[in-house]
Short mmCIF file of C-alpha atoms in Angstrom, two decimals:
data_model
loop_
_atom_site.label_atom_id
_atom_site.label_comp_id
_atom_site.label_asym_id
_atom_site.label_seq_id
_atom_site.Cartn_x
_atom_site.Cartn_y
_atom_site.Cartn_z
CA MET A 1 187.29 91.41 96.59
CA GLU A 2 190.79 90.20 97.20
CA TYR A 3 193.63 91.22 95.01
CA TYR A 4 196.68 89.17 94.15
CA ASN A 5 199.54 89.76 96.53
CA ASP A 6 202.98 88.47 95.62
CA LYS A 7 204.32 89.10 99.08
CA LYS A 8 202.39 86.30 100.41
CA ASN A 9 203.80 83.91 97.78
CA LYS A 10 207.31 84.93 98.53
CA ALA A 11 206.87 84.50 102.21
CA ALA A 12 205.48 80.97 101.67
CA ALA A 13 208.33 80.15 99.29
CA LYS A 14 210.79 81.16 102.01
CA VAL A 15 209.13 79.01 104.52
CA PHE A 16 209.05 76.01 102.14
CA PHE A 17 212.81 76.53 101.29
CA MET A 18 213.77 76.59 104.90
CA ILE A 19 211.82 73.45 105.63
CA ALA A 20 213.56 71.88 102.61
CA GLN A 21 216.94 73.08 103.93
CA MET A 22 216.24 71.47 107.36
CA ILE A 23 215.28 68.25 105.72
CA VAL A 24 218.35 68.15 103.46
CA LEU A 25 220.51 69.09 106.54
CA ALA A 26 219.10 66.25 108.60
CA MET A 27 219.67 63.82 105.80
CA VAL A 28 223.23 64.88 105.17
CA TYR A 29 223.91 64.88 108.92
CA ILE A 30 222.62 61.29 109.11
CA ILE A 31 225.21 60.43 106.38
CA ILE A 32 227.99 62.41 108.36
CA TYR A 33 227.16 60.61 111.54
CA THR A 34 227.37 57.24 109.74
CA SER A 35 230.63 58.25 108.24
CA PHE A 36 232.07 59.21 111.68
CA VAL A 37 230.99 55.68 112.93
CA ALA A 38 232.64 54.02 109.82
CA VAL A 39 235.80 56.00 110.36
CA GLN A 40 235.84 54.95 113.99
CA PHE A 41 235.37 51.34 112.91
CA ALA A 42 238.22 51.67 110.28
CA ILE A 43 240.55 53.36 112.92
CA LYS A 44 239.94 50.47 115.33
CA GLU A 45 240.09 47.62 112.65
CA TYR A 46 243.02 48.84 110.49
CA ALA A 47 245.04 50.85 113.06
CA LEU A 48 244.75 54.12 111.20
CA SER A 49 245.50 57.57 112.39
CA SER A 50 242.78 59.71 113.95
CA MET A 51 243.42 62.29 111.09
CA MET A 52 241.01 60.04 109.07
CA TYR A 53 238.25 61.95 110.81
CA PHE A 54 239.30 65.24 109.12
CA PRO A 55 237.37 64.92 105.73
CA VAL A 56 234.21 64.04 107.57
CA PHE A 57 234.67 66.97 110.07
CA VAL A 58 235.25 69.31 107.05
CA ALA A 59 231.78 68.20 105.61
CA LEU A 60 230.26 68.68 109.03
CA VAL A 61 231.51 72.30 109.19
CA VAL A 62 231.28 73.38 105.49
CA PHE A 63 227.82 72.03 104.64
CA PRO A 64 225.85 74.33 107.04
CA VAL A 65 227.93 77.36 105.78
CA LEU A 66 226.90 76.46 102.21
CA LEU A 67 223.29 76.20 103.12
CA TYR A 68 223.52 79.65 104.80
CA LYS A 69 224.90 81.05 101.40
CA TYR A 70 222.16 79.38 99.53
CA ARG A 71 219.54 80.98 101.75
CA GLN A 72 221.09 84.32 100.99
CA MET A 73 220.90 83.51 97.32
CA PHE A 74 217.28 82.48 97.67
CA ASN A 75 216.46 85.67 99.47
CA ALA A 76 218.26 87.62 96.79
CA GLY A 77 215.65 86.34 94.25
CA LYS A 78 217.72 83.55 92.66
CA MET A 79 215.25 80.86 93.90
CA LEU A 80 215.83 78.22 91.35
CA ILE A 81 219.52 78.46 91.37
CA ALA A 82 219.65 78.35 95.14
CA VAL A 83 217.40 75.10 95.24
CA THR A 84 219.61 73.54 92.52
CA TRP A 85 222.90 74.31 94.27
CA MET A 86 221.40 73.06 97.56
CA MET A 87 220.48 69.72 96.17
CA ALA A 88 223.69 69.44 94.13
CA THR A 89 225.81 70.17 97.15
CA ALA A 90 223.96 67.64 99.26
CA SER A 91 224.23 65.01 96.59
CA LEU A 92 227.96 65.66 96.06
CA THR A 93 228.59 65.60 99.87
CA VAL A 94 226.86 62.21 100.26
CA VAL A 95 228.62 60.70 97.23
CA LEU A 96 232.10 61.91 98.35
CA LEU A 97 231.65 60.69 101.91
CA TYR A 98 230.55 57.28 100.55
CA VAL A 99 233.65 57.24 98.16
CA TYR A 100 235.89 58.15 101.15
CA ILE A 101 234.49 55.49 103.46
CA ALA A 102 234.62 52.89 100.66
CA GLN A 103 238.32 53.71 100.05
CA LEU A 104 239.05 53.66 103.85
CA VAL A 105 237.33 50.29 104.58
CA GLY A 106 237.70 48.54 101.20
#
């Protein structure tokens, strides 16, 4: 007879969370790459400074750090909060990059 073991469930939840983080990271990095291309276009088209890359570069560096913090939060037992923050930060990053590019090009 097999007994219920919560350690298996926690291990599986950690694996699913890591997979979700990789998918979210890939999606945000696609948007970041597109933003780099759009900034490059705006620099060529409108003769802007190369400092226009800075907000996109900040998103490139800060987002993985935040994902690491959310993984620590998840491992500490705050699973729902970590998932919520991860998705909220990803959404906010995408929206802010979109708004930045729209201001730059538009």
